One Martini backbone bead per residue (centre of mass of N, CA, C, O) as a GRO file, in nm:
protein
  278
    1MET     BB    1  18.482   2.211   3.892
    2ALA     BB    2  18.372   2.504   3.921
    3PRO     BB    3  18.193   2.665   4.148
    4LEU     BB    4  17.833   2.743   4.155
    5LEU     BB    5  17.577   2.908   4.283
    6ASP     BB    6  17.226   2.860   4.300
    7HIS     BB    7  17.122   2.777   4.606
    8LEU     BB    8  16.929   2.806   4.907
    9VAL     BB    9  16.805   2.613   5.186
   10ILE     BB   10  16.506   2.660   5.383
   11ASP     BB   11  16.376   2.490   5.631
   12VAL     BB   12  16.010   2.463   5.750
   13ARG     BB   13  15.839   2.234   5.710
   14ASP     BB   14  15.508   2.308   5.850
   15ARG     BB   15  15.602   2.646   5.837
   16MET     BB   16  15.548   2.817   5.578
   17ALA     BB   17  15.398   3.074   5.664
   18ALA     BB   18  15.613   3.176   5.866
   19GLY     BB   19  15.852   3.189   5.672
   20ALA     BB   20  15.722   3.380   5.463
   21ALA     BB   21  15.665   3.614   5.659
   22ARG     BB   22  15.960   3.666   5.734
   23LEU     BB   23  16.076   3.729   5.454
   24ALA     BB   24  15.880   3.958   5.396
   25ALA     BB   25  15.967   4.135   5.641
   26LEU     BB   26  16.273   4.147   5.514
   27GLY     BB   27  16.200   4.228   5.192
   28PHE     BB   28  16.085   3.988   5.033
   29GLN     BB   29  15.992   3.853   4.730
   30LEU     BB   30  15.761   3.600   4.661
   31THR     BB   31  15.669   3.332   4.529
   32PRO     BB   32  15.448   3.134   4.464
   33LEU     BB   33  15.327   2.857   4.551
   34GLY     BB   34  15.490   2.543   4.525
   35ARG     BB   35  15.452   2.204   4.374
   36HIS     BB   36  15.603   1.915   4.381
   37SER     BB   37  15.636   1.594   4.250
   38LEU     BB   38  15.775   1.495   4.533
   39GLY     BB   39  15.584   1.656   4.776
   40SER     BB   40  15.663   1.950   4.790
   41ALA     BB   41  15.711   2.290   4.904
   42ASN     BB   42  15.743   2.644   4.782
   43HIS     BB   43  15.953   2.933   4.806
   44LEU     BB   44  16.092   3.224   4.643
   45ALA     BB   45  16.399   3.428   4.634
   46VAL     BB   46  16.478   3.602   4.359
   47LEU     BB   47  16.769   3.673   4.197
   48GLY     BB   48  16.997   3.718   3.966
   49GLU     BB   49  17.162   3.401   3.994
   50ASP     BB   50  16.994   3.335   4.253
   51TYR     BB   51  16.851   3.176   4.562
   52LEU     BB   52  16.588   3.136   4.787
   53GLU     BB   53  16.453   2.846   4.971
   54LEU     BB   54  16.148   2.737   5.074
   55LEU     BB   55  16.104   2.419   5.250
   56GLY     BB   56  15.818   2.181   5.246
   57THR     BB   57  15.496   2.215   5.382
   58ASP     BB   58  15.150   2.342   5.354
   59VAL     BB   59  15.074   2.125   5.579
   60PRO     BB   60  14.980   2.114   5.881
   61GLY     BB   61  15.124   1.818   5.991
   62GLY     BB   62  15.245   1.713   5.747
   63PRO     BB   63  15.418   1.544   5.534
   64LEU     BB   64  15.751   1.464   5.449
   65ARG     BB   65  15.996   1.433   5.266
   66PRO     BB   66  16.225   1.195   5.322
   67ASP     BB   67  16.496   1.377   5.257
   68ILE     BB   68  16.372   1.616   5.482
   69ALA     BB   69  16.257   1.501   5.758
   70ALA     BB   70  16.532   1.546   5.943
   71ASP     BB   71  16.517   1.845   5.907
   72PRO     BB   72  16.539   2.130   6.044
   73VAL     BB   73  16.495   2.432   6.102
   74GLY     BB   74  16.682   2.580   5.835
   75LEU     BB   75  16.998   2.589   5.699
   76ASN     BB   76  17.050   2.291   5.467
   77GLY     BB   77  17.108   2.395   5.158
   78LEU     BB   78  17.364   2.329   4.911
   79VAL     BB   79  17.362   2.471   4.574
   80PHE     BB   80  17.467   2.388   4.261
   81LYS     BB   81  17.559   2.420   3.940
   82THR     BB   82  17.423   2.264   3.634
   83ASP     BB   83  17.411   2.136   3.273
   84ALA     BB   84  17.475   1.806   3.357
   85ALA     BB   85  17.366   1.578   3.563
   86GLU     BB   86  17.439   1.295   3.456
   87ALA     BB   87  17.740   1.351   3.399
   88LEU     BB   88  17.810   1.439   3.684
   89SER     BB   89  17.753   1.179   3.836
   90ALA     BB   90  17.965   1.011   3.682
   91ALA     BB   91  18.214   1.191   3.748
   92LEU     BB   92  18.201   1.165   4.055
   93LEU     BB   93  18.222   0.858   4.076
   94ALA     BB   94  18.502   0.845   3.930
   95ARG     BB   95  18.625   1.025   4.187
   96GLY     BB   96  18.484   0.904   4.460
   97VAL     BB   97  18.204   1.038   4.474
   98PRO     BB   98  17.897   1.007   4.658
   99ALA     BB   99  17.678   0.999   4.419
  100LEU     BB  100  17.370   1.030   4.294
  101PRO     BB  101  17.139   0.994   4.093
  102ALA     BB  102  16.963   1.146   3.879
  103GLN     BB  103  16.684   1.378   3.929
  104SER     BB  104  16.346   1.423   3.834
  105PHE     BB  105  16.141   1.728   3.826
  106HIS     BB  106  15.840   1.929   3.914
  107ARG     BB  107  15.646   2.240   3.863
  108PRO     BB  108  15.400   2.452   3.861
  109VAL     BB  109  15.324   2.752   3.663
  110GLU     BB  110  15.248   3.083   3.626
  111LEU     BB  111  15.206   3.286   3.368
  112PRO     BB  112  15.198   3.611   3.264
  113ASP     BB  113  14.937   3.535   3.064
  114GLY     BB  114  14.784   3.300   3.259
  115GLY     BB  115  14.912   3.054   3.211
  116ARG     BB  116  15.060   2.726   3.196
  117GLY     BB  117  15.344   2.572   3.345
  118GLU     BB  118  15.685   2.415   3.375
  119ALA     BB  119  15.913   2.342   3.616
  120ARG     BB  120  16.235   2.196   3.544
  121PHE     BB  121  16.446   1.929   3.688
  122ARG     BB  122  16.790   1.834   3.776
  123THR     BB  123  16.947   1.626   4.024
  124VAL     BB  124  17.246   1.602   4.244
  125ARG     BB  125  17.336   1.406   4.514
  126LEU     BB  126  17.487   1.376   4.811
  127ASP     BB  127  17.577   1.179   5.033
  128ARG     BB  128  17.511   1.248   5.357
  129ALA     BB  129  17.769   1.108   5.489
  130ALA     BB  130  17.974   1.319   5.321
  131ALA     BB  131  17.856   1.560   5.461
  132PHE     BB  132  17.684   1.762   5.614
  133ASP     BB  133  17.413   1.871   5.812
  134GLY     BB  134  17.263   1.808   5.516
  135ARG     BB  135  17.250   1.939   5.176
  136LEU     BB  136  17.428   1.839   4.877
  137TYR     BB  137  17.381   1.991   4.548
  138TRP     BB  138  17.265   1.978   4.208
  139CYS     BB  139  17.127   2.208   3.953
  140GLU     BB  140  16.917   2.163   3.667
  141HIS     BB  141  16.781   2.395   3.447
  142LEU     BB  142  16.533   2.347   3.200
  143THR     BB  143  16.351   2.626   3.301
  144PRO     BB  144  16.467   2.928   3.379
  145GLN     BB  145  16.224   3.118   3.290
  146HIS     BB  146  16.050   3.002   3.555
  147VAL     BB  147  16.244   3.164   3.770
  148TRP     BB  148  16.392   3.414   3.616
  149ARG     BB  149  16.184   3.670   3.684
  150PRO     BB  150  16.160   4.004   3.698
  151GLU     BB  151  15.905   4.023   3.896
  152TRP     BB  152  16.085   3.843   4.121
  153GLN     BB  153  16.365   4.042   4.145
  154ARG     BB  154  16.203   4.252   4.323
  155HIS     BB  155  16.310   4.407   4.628
  156PRO     BB  156  16.257   4.611   4.896
  157ASN     BB  157  16.564   4.552   5.015
  158GLY     BB  158  16.764   4.519   4.746
  159ALA     BB  159  16.816   4.239   4.672
  160CYS     BB  160  17.063   4.059   4.433
  161ALA     BB  161  17.266   3.866   4.614
  162ILE     BB  162  17.474   3.627   4.700
  163ALA     BB  163  17.785   3.647   4.907
  164ARG     BB  164  17.748   3.455   5.173
  165VAL     BB  165  17.856   3.149   5.341
  166LEU     BB  166  17.808   2.972   5.659
  167LEU     BB  167  17.996   2.701   5.809
  168ALA     BB  168  17.981   2.489   6.078
  169ALA     BB  169  18.273   2.311   6.212
  170ARG     BB  170  18.455   2.075   6.372
  171ASP     BB  171  18.618   2.005   6.082
  172PRO     BB  172  18.716   2.183   5.819
  173GLN     BB  173  18.907   1.976   5.674
  174ARG     BB  174  18.695   1.770   5.603
  175GLN     BB  175  18.533   1.954   5.416
  176ALA     BB  176  18.768   2.030   5.232
  177ALA     BB  177  18.822   1.746   5.121
  178MET     BB  178  18.550   1.719   4.979
  179PHE     BB  179  18.583   1.968   4.788
  180ARG     BB  180  18.840   1.864   4.648
  181ARG     BB  181  18.715   1.609   4.526
  182ILE     BB  182  18.507   1.769   4.356
  183HIS     BB  183  18.686   2.051   4.250
  184GLY     BB  184  18.969   2.041   4.353
  185ALA     BB  185  19.258   2.146   4.505
  186ALA     BB  186  19.225   2.469   4.420
  187ALA     BB  187  18.933   2.543   4.543
  188VAL     BB  188  19.071   2.563   4.824
  189GLN     BB  189  19.113   2.795   5.093
  190ALA     BB  190  19.278   2.974   5.322
  191GLY     BB  191  19.198   3.111   5.633
  192GLU     BB  192  19.096   3.246   5.914
  193ASP     BB  193  19.063   3.089   6.212
  194GLY     BB  194  19.049   2.795   6.059
  195ARG     BB  195  18.953   2.854   5.785
  196VAL     BB  196  18.769   2.780   5.487
  197VAL     BB  197  18.755   2.843   5.124
  198LEU     BB  198  18.484   2.858   4.871
  199PRO     BB  199  18.482   2.972   4.572
  200CYS     BB  200  18.169   3.102   4.395
  201GLY     BB  201  18.248   3.326   4.246
  202PRO     BB  202  18.071   3.580   4.410
  203VAL     BB  203  18.078   3.352   4.623
  204GLN     BB  204  18.139   3.282   4.975
  205VAL     BB  205  18.246   2.983   5.123
  206GLU     BB  206  18.250   2.912   5.470
  207ILE     BB  207  18.460   2.716   5.693
  208ALA     BB  208  18.413   2.701   6.046
  209PRO     BB  209  18.475   2.690   6.353
  210HIS     BB  210  18.283   2.699   6.622
  211ALA     BB  211  18.442   2.922   6.772
  212ALA     BB  212  18.434   3.132   6.539
  213VAL     BB  213  18.127   3.148   6.517
  214ALA     BB  214  18.070   3.234   6.808
  215ALA     BB  215  18.240   3.497   6.793
  216GLU     BB  216  18.073   3.627   6.559
  217LEU     BB  217  17.755   3.572   6.655
  218GLY     BB  218  17.666   3.471   6.917
  219GLU     BB  219  17.330   3.531   6.988
  220ALA     BB  220  17.259   3.512   6.668
  221ALA     BB  221  17.265   3.225   6.656
  222PRO     BB  222  17.163   2.932   6.576
  223ASP     BB  223  17.007   2.642   6.626
  224PRO     BB  224  17.138   2.333   6.584
  225ALA     BB  225  16.938   2.092   6.630
  226GLY     BB  226  17.170   1.847   6.632
  227ARG     BB  227  17.388   1.980   6.474
  228GLY     BB  228  17.716   2.007   6.365
  229ASP     BB  229  17.750   2.044   6.056
  230HIS     BB  230  17.637   2.377   5.970
  231LEU     BB  231  17.434   2.610   5.854
  232VAL     BB  232  17.408   2.976   5.955
  233LEU     BB  233  17.467   3.180   5.697
  234VAL     BB  234  17.344   3.466   5.504
  235ALA     BB  235  17.457   3.692   5.251
  236LEU     BB  236  17.331   3.999   5.114
  237ARG     BB  237  17.319   4.189   4.841
  238VAL     BB  238  17.270   4.543   4.806
  239THR     BB  239  17.197   4.851   4.657
  240ALA     BB  240  17.099   5.003   4.949
  241LEU     BB  241  17.167   4.999   5.272
  242ALA     BB  242  17.006   5.237   5.392
  243ASP     BB  243  16.731   5.135   5.286
  244THR     BB  244  16.733   4.868   5.436
  245VAL     BB  245  16.746   4.979   5.719
  246ALA     BB  246  16.487   5.147   5.706
  247LEU     BB  247  16.292   4.918   5.647
  248LEU     BB  248  16.345   4.737   5.895
  249ARG     BB  249  16.288   4.953   6.112
  250SER     BB  250  15.993   5.015   6.016
  251ARG     BB  251  15.927   4.691   6.094
  252GLY     BB  252  16.080   4.606   6.370
  253ILE     BB  253  16.363   4.496   6.302
  254ALA     BB  254  16.619   4.337   6.439
  255VAL     BB  255  16.952   4.483   6.438
  256ASP     BB  256  17.295   4.448   6.356
  257SER     BB  257  17.609   4.555   6.344
  258THR     BB  258  17.867   4.542   6.098
  259PRO     BB  259  18.150   4.588   5.913
  260THR     BB  260  17.949   4.540   5.631
  261GLY     BB  261  17.660   4.594   5.796
  262LEU     BB  262  17.387   4.381   5.865
  263ARG     BB  263  17.205   4.192   6.126
  264VAL     BB  264  16.990   3.907   6.151
  265PRO     BB  265  16.886   3.721   6.377
  266ALA     BB  266  16.797   3.435   6.478
  267GLU     BB  267  16.479   3.264   6.439
  268PRO     BB  268  16.229   3.031   6.435
  269ALA     BB  269  16.125   3.053   6.129
  270LEU     BB  270  16.447   3.009   6.017
  271ASN     BB  271  16.718   2.956   6.173
  272ALA     BB  272  16.887   3.217   6.051
  273VAL     BB  273  17.130   3.416   5.942
  274VAL     BB  274  17.098   3.762   5.821
  275ASP     BB  275  17.274   3.944   5.585
  276PHE     BB  276  17.359   4.288   5.491
  277ILE     BB  277  17.526   4.420   5.198
  278ALA     BB  278  17.695   4.639   4.967
   0.00000   0.00000   0.00000
């Protein structure tokens, strides 16, 4: 089961408006607010083959879905693609991977012609005790045409794809062992500075020791907020890096230079580092 990234989840709890305003300031075009049949709300920044999801509730002080209620603001969800959720759940269980049964849900969408449609999904989640401090799951899109719409894929910052995901881990080898059980022994590669790498098609998921993450991110790093093994960074590929730099600076967004592009340090609305690379 070679992994392919579907999307990343940034939990915003009951601060949906603040999270959406921050992503918009960073140059992302967001989908209209969606409300899941599970009781949560979201906005998406839809890219070419993947997307970022802001997840929480749009009611200030309102209740959160039980499975996300413990997650702090930040990058907490790593989501892979599947085209057969129920079969995947059975296959994972057969391999000794603690997967939960497939779950179906939906949310309404407004169609380009003004009519109403329904985006429908089936997901398979990994038991939280077996993963990092967050959620690892697979998403089967039953109606992908209601997610990847051209009018939602054009972003002022030029973002077109997720390129890199960074997870800080106390013991990267523990996380590597989990990914090997899921995807096979050859799926995980050794990296530098004690890192392990899970290639996901065009996306590279890196699991790095805390010390290596601290050395790379410094003061730009997000607040762990009680998390041990946790997602800290997403890097987005853009069509023209110079244009992205100009846009962010024109909006007064503080950025740092990196060897591959630019970095927006974590701040309270998202609590995640966002990189832009060519």
